[in-house]
């Protein structure tokens, strides 16, 4: 049974700083997903990582996948207030797209 | 644009009531999912469906059932609501062969 754990669960950052959210998973997962959720809103897909060594970037966010270490990271560069949200990673996807989510990381970016 | 809609944003029910949560998607997706979201636990899969009238249990199906009579509609049923079913319920859909799940806005259910 796939288990997914994120850390940290809470992250308070200053604008302009860099930080990384870590996502560990327990068994083989062919793919890894990152989602964003704004307060009171639904989930929005950020990245889908499909193979070992995959790296994807969008603006100030960069996600990577190391299947050997069973680890994905979401790196935030020069944080801005608009990045404040909850970020989820999820593994699985091969069985009808069934996903197992991590607990979520609540990111707050302060001026 | 893919659109997944849920019948209610907020719902208040009493213990023991039968509760129906409806989800509709307009993109002819084969796969549909029901999750519940609780603080510190992330999203947990309740049930999913990969075709009309087909359903599979997720990780936490106890106390829930589902119905998929039409491709576009996937219903979550709480047979006898209990206070521990107070939660945010999220529906999602995904076309076969694609990676992304598209989520609805969520229904925040309070069971008193």
PDB file of C-alpha atoms in Angstrom:
ATOM      1  CA  UNK A   1       0.000   0.000   0.000  1.00  0.00           C
ATOM      2  CA  UNK A   2       1.419   3.322  -1.071  1.00  0.00           C
ATOM      3  CA  UNK A   3       1.942   5.909   1.655  1.00  0.00           C
ATOM      4  CA  UNK A   4       2.969   9.483   0.914  1.00  0.00           C
ATOM      5  CA  UNK A   5       4.459  11.861   3.464  1.00  0.00           C
ATOM      6  CA  UNK A   6       5.252  15.517   3.056  1.00  0.00           C
ATOM      7  CA  UNK A   7       7.422  17.781   5.121  1.00  0.00           C
ATOM      8  CA  UNK A   8       7.243  20.323   6.409  1.00  0.00           C
ATOM      9  CA  UNK A   9       3.488  20.504   7.023  1.00  0.00           C
ATOM     10  CA  UNK A  10       3.689  24.228   7.734  1.00  0.00           C
ATOM     11  CA  UNK A  11       6.088  26.635   6.094  1.00  0.00           C
ATOM     12  CA  UNK A  12       6.355  30.323   6.777  1.00  0.00           C
ATOM     13  CA  UNK A  13       8.661  32.121   4.383  1.00  0.00           C
ATOM     14  CA  UNK A  14       9.801  35.622   3.747  1.00  0.00           C
ATOM     15  CA  UNK A  15       9.394  37.059   0.299  1.00  0.00           C
ATOM     16  CA  UNK A  16      12.509  36.620  -1.779  1.00  0.00           C
ATOM     17  CA  UNK A  17      13.729  33.498   0.036  1.00  0.00           C
ATOM     18  CA  UNK A  18      14.139  29.979  -1.337  1.00  0.00           C
ATOM     19  CA  UNK A  19      12.820  26.806   0.178  1.00  0.00           C
ATOM     20  CA  UNK A  20      12.020  23.176  -0.610  1.00  0.00           C
ATOM     21  CA  UNK A  21       9.043  20.951   0.201  1.00  0.00           C
ATOM     22  CA  UNK A  22       9.831  17.250   0.397  1.00  0.00           C
ATOM     23  CA  UNK A  23       7.582  14.377  -0.559  1.00  0.00           C
ATOM     24  CA  UNK A  24       8.566  10.827   0.400  1.00  0.00           C
ATOM     25  CA  UNK A  25       6.640   7.771  -0.674  1.00  0.00           C
ATOM     26  CA  UNK A  26       6.769   4.225   0.611  1.00  0.00           C
ATOM     27  CA  UNK A  27       6.588   1.899  -2.378  1.00  0.00           C
ATOM     28  CA  UNK A  28       7.158   2.087  -6.081  1.00  0.00           C
ATOM     29  CA  UNK A  29       5.181   4.830  -7.715  1.00  0.00           C
ATOM     30  CA  UNK A  30       5.542   5.325 -11.440  1.00  0.00           C
ATOM     31  CA  UNK A  31       4.484   8.888 -11.305  1.00  0.00           C
ATOM     32  CA  UNK A  32       4.280  11.759  -8.896  1.00  0.00           C
ATOM     33  CA  UNK A  33       1.910  14.704  -8.951  1.00  0.00           C
ATOM     34  CA  UNK A  34       1.935  18.141  -7.375  1.00  0.00           C
ATOM     35  CA  UNK A  35      -1.241  20.109  -6.768  1.00  0.00           C
ATOM     36  CA  UNK A  36      -1.949  23.544  -5.340  1.00  0.00           C
ATOM     37  CA  UNK A  37      -4.987  24.557  -3.314  1.00  0.00           C
ATOM     38  CA  UNK A  38      -5.851  28.165  -2.518  1.00  0.00           C
ATOM     39  CA  UNK A  39      -7.927  28.801   0.625  1.00  0.00           C
ATOM     40  CA  UNK A  40     -11.565  27.873   0.033  1.00  0.00           C
ATOM     41  CA  UNK A  41     -10.800  26.659  -3.474  1.00  0.00           C
ATOM     42  CA  UNK A  42     -10.320  23.345  -5.170  1.00  0.00           C
ATOM     43  CA  UNK A  43      -7.113  21.654  -6.293  1.00  0.00           C
ATOM     44  CA  UNK A  44      -5.202  22.784  -9.326  1.00  0.00           C
ATOM     45  CA  UNK A  45      -2.684  20.558 -11.062  1.00  0.00           C
ATOM     46  CA  UNK A  46       0.884  21.930 -11.065  1.00  0.00           C
ATOM     47  CA  UNK A  47       3.161  19.148 -12.262  1.00  0.00           C
ATOM     48  CA  UNK A  48       3.123  15.527 -13.331  1.00  0.00           C
ATOM     49  CA  UNK A  49       6.483  13.748 -13.054  1.00  0.00           C
ATOM     50  CA  UNK A  50       6.598  10.538 -15.029  1.00  0.00           C
ATOM     51  CA  UNK A  51      10.117   9.155 -14.760  1.00  0.00           C
ATOM     52  CA  UNK A  52      13.243   9.059 -12.649  1.00  0.00           C
ATOM     53  CA  UNK A  53      15.177  12.286 -12.918  1.00  0.00           C
ATOM     54  CA  UNK A  54      12.212  14.219 -14.288  1.00  0.00           C
ATOM     55  CA  UNK A  55      12.351  17.939 -13.620  1.00  0.00           C
ATOM     56  CA  UNK A  56       9.618  20.432 -14.421  1.00  0.00           C
ATOM     57  CA  UNK A  57       9.539  24.169 -13.880  1.00  0.00           C
ATOM     58  CA  UNK A  58       6.821  26.761 -13.966  1.00  0.00           C
ATOM     59  CA  UNK A  59       7.677  30.272 -12.864  1.00  0.00           C
ATOM     60  CA  UNK A  60       9.170  30.178  -9.366  1.00  0.00           C
ATOM     61  CA  UNK A  61       8.313  26.512  -8.798  1.00  0.00           C
ATOM     62  CA  UNK A  62      10.448  23.566  -9.822  1.00  0.00           C
ATOM     63  CA  UNK A  63       9.584  19.929  -9.147  1.00  0.00           C
ATOM     64  CA  UNK A  64      11.858  16.908  -9.423  1.00  0.00           C
ATOM     65  CA  UNK A  65      11.561  13.166  -8.974  1.00  0.00           C
ATOM     66  CA  UNK A  66      14.084  10.597  -7.731  1.00  0.00           C
ATOM     67  CA  UNK A  67      12.406   7.195  -7.925  1.00  0.00           C
ATOM     68  CA  UNK A  68      15.390   5.393  -6.398  1.00  0.00           C
ATOM     69  CA  UNK A  69      15.196   7.507  -3.255  1.00  0.00           C
ATOM     70  CA  UNK A  70      11.377   7.558  -3.480  1.00  0.00           C
ATOM     71  CA  UNK A  71      11.539  11.312  -3.134  1.00  0.00           C
ATOM     72  CA  UNK A  72      10.090  14.271  -4.935  1.00  0.00           C
ATOM     73  CA  UNK A  73      10.874  17.881  -4.159  1.00  0.00           C
ATOM     74  CA  UNK A  74       9.092  21.142  -4.883  1.00  0.00           C
ATOM     75  CA  UNK A  75      11.562  23.995  -4.847  1.00  0.00           C
ATOM     76  CA  UNK A  76      10.408  27.556  -4.445  1.00  0.00           C
ATOM     77  CA  UNK A  77      12.691  30.293  -5.722  1.00  0.00           C
ATOM     78  CA  UNK A  78      12.441  33.902  -4.531  1.00  0.00           C
ATOM     79  CA  UNK A  79       9.033  33.420  -2.953  1.00  0.00           C
ATOM     80  CA  UNK A  80       6.272  35.962  -3.508  1.00  0.00           C
ATOM     81  CA  UNK A  81       3.004  36.414  -1.598  1.00  0.00           C
ATOM     82  CA  UNK A  82       0.964  34.930  -4.456  1.00  0.00           C
ATOM     83  CA  UNK A  83       2.551  31.546  -3.788  1.00  0.00           C
ATOM     84  CA  UNK A  84       0.796  31.310  -0.414  1.00  0.00           C
ATOM     85  CA  UNK A  85      -1.364  28.171  -0.650  1.00  0.00           C
ATOM     86  CA  UNK A  86      -1.470  24.527   0.367  1.00  0.00           C
ATOM     87  CA  UNK A  87       0.654  22.212  -1.756  1.00  0.00           C
ATOM     88  CA  UNK A  88      -0.046  18.529  -2.087  1.00  0.00           C
ATOM     89  CA  UNK A  89       2.003  15.766  -3.613  1.00  0.00           C
ATOM     90  CA  UNK A  90       0.379  12.519  -4.682  1.00  0.00           C
ATOM     91  CA  UNK A  91       1.640   9.182  -5.965  1.00  0.00           C
ATOM     92  CA  UNK A  92       0.075   6.360  -7.903  1.00  0.00           C
ATOM     93  CA  UNK A  93      -1.941   7.066 -11.001  1.00  0.00           C
ATOM     94  CA  UNK A  94      -1.473   3.809 -12.868  1.00  0.00           C
ATOM     95  CA  UNK A  95      -4.604   2.005 -11.618  1.00  0.00           C
ATOM     96  CA  UNK A  96      -7.427   3.998 -13.239  1.00  0.00           C
ATOM     97  CA  UNK A  97      -5.622   7.117 -12.091  1.00  0.00           C
ATOM     98  CA  UNK A  98      -6.110   6.327  -8.412  1.00  0.00           C
ATOM     99  CA  UNK A  99      -3.977   8.701  -6.322  1.00  0.00           C
ATOM    100  CA  UNK A 100      -2.617   8.640  -2.793  1.00  0.00           C
ATOM    101  CA  UNK A 101      -2.069  12.124  -1.384  1.00  0.00           C
ATOM    102  CA  UNK A 102       0.337  13.488   1.174  1.00  0.00           C
ATOM    103  CA  UNK A 103      -0.910  15.539   4.114  1.00  0.00           C
ATOM    104  CA  UNK A 104      -0.321  18.851   2.390  1.00  0.00           C
ATOM    105  CA  UNK A 105       2.101  21.693   3.159  1.00  0.00           C
ATOM    106  CA  UNK A 106       0.576  25.025   4.133  1.00  0.00           C
ATOM    107  CA  UNK A 107       2.843  27.710   2.735  1.00  0.00           C
ATOM    108  CA  UNK A 108       2.596  31.302   3.911  1.00  0.00           C
ATOM    109  CA  UNK A 109       4.807  33.951   2.329  1.00  0.00           C
ATOM    110  CA  UNK A 110       5.305  37.129   4.358  1.00  0.00           C
ATOM    111  CA  UNK A 111       6.500  40.510   3.091  1.00  0.00           C
TER     112      UNK A 111
ATOM    113  CA  UNK B   1     -12.044  24.105 -20.250  1.00  0.00           C
ATOM    114  CA  UNK B   2     -12.853  21.065 -18.158  1.00  0.00           C
ATOM    115  CA  UNK B   3     -15.631  21.719 -15.722  1.00  0.00           C
ATOM    116  CA  UNK B   4     -16.419  19.584 -12.692  1.00  0.00           C
ATOM    117  CA  UNK B   5     -19.357  20.788 -10.670  1.00  0.00           C
ATOM    118  CA  UNK B   6     -20.676  19.689  -7.315  1.00  0.00           C
ATOM    119  CA  UNK B   7     -24.289  20.151  -6.291  1.00  0.00           C
ATOM    120  CA  UNK B   8     -23.681  22.093  -3.085  1.00  0.00           C
ATOM    121  CA  UNK B   9     -20.835  24.168  -1.646  1.00  0.00           C
ATOM    122  CA  UNK B  10     -22.111  23.867   1.928  1.00  0.00           C
ATOM    123  CA  UNK B  11     -24.432  21.327   3.482  1.00  0.00           C
ATOM    124  CA  UNK B  12     -25.710  20.856   7.027  1.00  0.00           C
ATOM    125  CA  UNK B  13     -27.330  17.553   7.931  1.00  0.00           C
ATOM    126  CA  UNK B  14     -28.409  15.751  11.069  1.00  0.00           C
ATOM    127  CA  UNK B  15     -27.017  12.475  12.362  1.00  0.00           C
ATOM    128  CA  UNK B  16     -28.801   9.529  10.783  1.00  0.00           C
ATOM    129  CA  UNK B  17     -29.944  11.380   7.671  1.00  0.00           C
ATOM    130  CA  UNK B  18     -29.277   9.979   4.200  1.00  0.00           C
ATOM    131  CA  UNK B  19     -27.095  12.405   2.288  1.00  0.00           C
ATOM    132  CA  UNK B  20     -26.515  12.651  -1.465  1.00  0.00           C
ATOM    133  CA  UNK B  21     -23.559  14.523  -2.917  1.00  0.00           C
ATOM    134  CA  UNK B  22     -23.672  14.975  -6.672  1.00  0.00           C
ATOM    135  CA  UNK B  23     -20.799  15.521  -9.072  1.00  0.00           C
ATOM    136  CA  UNK B  24     -21.100  16.286 -12.776  1.00  0.00           C
ATOM    137  CA  UNK B  25     -18.347  16.638 -15.365  1.00  0.00           C
ATOM    138  CA  UNK B  26     -18.844  17.927 -18.873  1.00  0.00           C
ATOM    139  CA  UNK B  27     -15.847  16.427 -20.692  1.00  0.00           C
ATOM    140  CA  UNK B  28     -16.892  12.806 -21.226  1.00  0.00           C
ATOM    141  CA  UNK B  29     -14.243  11.521 -18.804  1.00  0.00           C
ATOM    142  CA  UNK B  30     -14.335   7.814 -18.037  1.00  0.00           C
ATOM    143  CA  UNK B  31     -12.832   7.999 -14.565  1.00  0.00           C
ATOM    144  CA  UNK B  32     -14.390   9.780 -11.614  1.00  0.00           C
ATOM    145  CA  UNK B  33     -13.344   9.948  -7.972  1.00  0.00           C
ATOM    146  CA  UNK B  34     -14.649  10.965  -4.567  1.00  0.00           C
ATOM    147  CA  UNK B  35     -12.210  12.147  -1.900  1.00  0.00           C
ATOM    148  CA  UNK B  36     -12.619  13.588   1.535  1.00  0.00           C
ATOM    149  CA  UNK B  37     -10.202  16.212   2.785  1.00  0.00           C
ATOM    150  CA  UNK B  38      -9.397  16.641   6.467  1.00  0.00           C
ATOM    151  CA  UNK B  39      -6.744  18.896   8.018  1.00  0.00           C
ATOM    152  CA  UNK B  40      -3.441  17.115   8.464  1.00  0.00           C
ATOM    153  CA  UNK B  41      -4.622  14.053   6.554  1.00  0.00           C
ATOM    154  CA  UNK B  42      -4.616  15.368   3.024  1.00  0.00           C
ATOM    155  CA  UNK B  43      -7.093  13.857   0.591  1.00  0.00           C
ATOM    156  CA  UNK B  44      -8.256  10.277   1.045  1.00  0.00           C
ATOM    157  CA  UNK B  45      -9.968   8.319  -1.683  1.00  0.00           C
ATOM    158  CA  UNK B  46     -13.443   7.043  -0.818  1.00  0.00           C
ATOM    159  CA  UNK B  47     -14.602   5.461  -4.099  1.00  0.00           C
ATOM    160  CA  UNK B  48     -13.836   5.720  -7.757  1.00  0.00           C
ATOM    161  CA  UNK B  49     -15.504   4.686 -10.975  1.00  0.00           C
ATOM    162  CA  UNK B  50     -13.885   3.847 -14.307  1.00  0.00           C
ATOM    163  CA  UNK B  51     -17.063   3.463 -16.320  1.00  0.00           C
ATOM    164  CA  UNK B  52     -20.826   3.699 -16.075  1.00  0.00           C
ATOM    165  CA  UNK B  53     -22.176   1.391 -13.376  1.00  0.00           C
ATOM    166  CA  UNK B  54     -18.625   0.381 -12.430  1.00  0.00           C
ATOM    167  CA  UNK B  55     -17.223   1.282  -9.033  1.00  0.00           C
ATOM    168  CA  UNK B  56     -14.266   0.409  -6.872  1.00  0.00           C
ATOM    169  CA  UNK B  57     -13.588   1.003  -3.207  1.00  0.00           C
ATOM    170  CA  UNK B  58     -10.883   3.447  -2.309  1.00  0.00           C
ATOM    171  CA  UNK B  59      -9.012   3.653   0.949  1.00  0.00           C
ATOM    172  CA  UNK B  60     -11.883   4.674   3.238  1.00  0.00           C
ATOM    173  CA  UNK B  61     -15.200   3.369   1.819  1.00  0.00           C
ATOM    174  CA  UNK B  62     -16.854   2.513   5.134  1.00  0.00           C
ATOM    175  CA  UNK B  63     -20.110   4.410   5.650  1.00  0.00           C
ATOM    176  CA  UNK B  64     -20.313   5.494   2.010  1.00  0.00           C
ATOM    177  CA  UNK B  65     -21.717   4.180  -1.230  1.00  0.00           C
ATOM    178  CA  UNK B  66     -21.696   5.541  -4.781  1.00  0.00           C
ATOM    179  CA  UNK B  67     -23.773   5.491  -7.913  1.00  0.00           C
ATOM    180  CA  UNK B  68     -22.826   6.071 -11.536  1.00  0.00           C
ATOM    181  CA  UNK B  69     -25.823   5.641 -13.810  1.00  0.00           C
ATOM    182  CA  UNK B  70     -24.623   8.101 -16.427  1.00  0.00           C
ATOM    183  CA  UNK B  71     -21.104   8.815 -17.572  1.00  0.00           C
ATOM    184  CA  UNK B  72     -21.157  12.444 -16.581  1.00  0.00           C
ATOM    185  CA  UNK B  73     -22.566  11.992 -13.076  1.00  0.00           C
ATOM    186  CA  UNK B  74     -21.057  10.351 -10.015  1.00  0.00           C
ATOM    187  CA  UNK B  75     -22.966  10.426  -6.741  1.00  0.00           C
ATOM    188  CA  UNK B  76     -21.678   9.868  -3.238  1.00  0.00           C
ATOM    189  CA  UNK B  77     -24.205   8.584  -0.705  1.00  0.00           C
ATOM    190  CA  UNK B  78     -23.935   8.660   3.041  1.00  0.00           C
ATOM    191  CA  UNK B  79     -26.488   6.048   4.069  1.00  0.00           C
ATOM    192  CA  UNK B  80     -26.758   7.273   7.657  1.00  0.00           C
ATOM    193  CA  UNK B  81     -24.699  10.374   8.291  1.00  0.00           C
ATOM    194  CA  UNK B  82     -22.530  10.488  11.389  1.00  0.00           C
ATOM    195  CA  UNK B  83     -20.611  13.333  12.983  1.00  0.00           C
ATOM    196  CA  UNK B  84     -17.268  11.804  11.953  1.00  0.00           C
ATOM    197  CA  UNK B  85     -18.304  12.302   8.346  1.00  0.00           C
ATOM    198  CA  UNK B  86     -18.129  16.063   8.776  1.00  0.00           C
ATOM    199  CA  UNK B  87     -15.542  16.986   6.185  1.00  0.00           C
ATOM    200  CA  UNK B  88     -14.785  18.601   2.832  1.00  0.00           C
ATOM    201  CA  UNK B  89     -15.742  16.302  -0.057  1.00  0.00           C
ATOM    202  CA  UNK B  90     -14.004  16.699  -3.380  1.00  0.00           C
ATOM    203  CA  UNK B  91     -14.974  15.108  -6.660  1.00  0.00           C
ATOM    204  CA  UNK B  92     -12.526  14.680  -9.531  1.00  0.00           C
ATOM    205  CA  UNK B  93     -12.549  13.304 -13.042  1.00  0.00           C
ATOM    206  CA  UNK B  94      -9.866  12.132 -15.448  1.00  0.00           C
ATOM    207  CA  UNK B  95      -9.938  10.919 -19.032  1.00  0.00           C
ATOM    208  CA  UNK B  96      -8.355   7.539 -19.661  1.00  0.00           C
ATOM    209  CA  UNK B  97      -4.855   7.958 -21.047  1.00  0.00           C
ATOM    210  CA  UNK B  98      -4.241  11.350 -19.499  1.00  0.00           C
ATOM    211  CA  UNK B  99      -2.499  12.100 -16.249  1.00  0.00           C
ATOM    212  CA  UNK B 100      -4.292  15.049 -14.733  1.00  0.00           C
ATOM    213  CA  UNK B 101      -7.295  14.781 -12.434  1.00  0.00           C
ATOM    214  CA  UNK B 102      -9.650  17.735 -12.566  1.00  0.00           C
ATOM    215  CA  UNK B 103     -11.250  18.659  -9.291  1.00  0.00           C
ATOM    216  CA  UNK B 104     -14.598  20.177  -8.469  1.00  0.00           C
ATOM    217  CA  UNK B 105     -15.010  23.076  -6.016  1.00  0.00           C
ATOM    218  CA  UNK B 106     -15.808  20.818  -3.066  1.00  0.00           C
ATOM    219  CA  UNK B 107     -18.746  20.383  -0.711  1.00  0.00           C
ATOM    220  CA  UNK B 108     -18.220  21.254   2.916  1.00  0.00           C
ATOM    221  CA  UNK B 109     -20.518  18.934   4.899  1.00  0.00           C
ATOM    222  CA  UNK B 110     -21.377  19.471   8.546  1.00  0.00           C
ATOM    223  CA  UNK B 111     -23.198  16.644  10.342  1.00  0.00           C
ATOM    224  CA  UNK B 112     -24.800  17.701  13.613  1.00  0.00           C
TER     225      UNK B 112
END
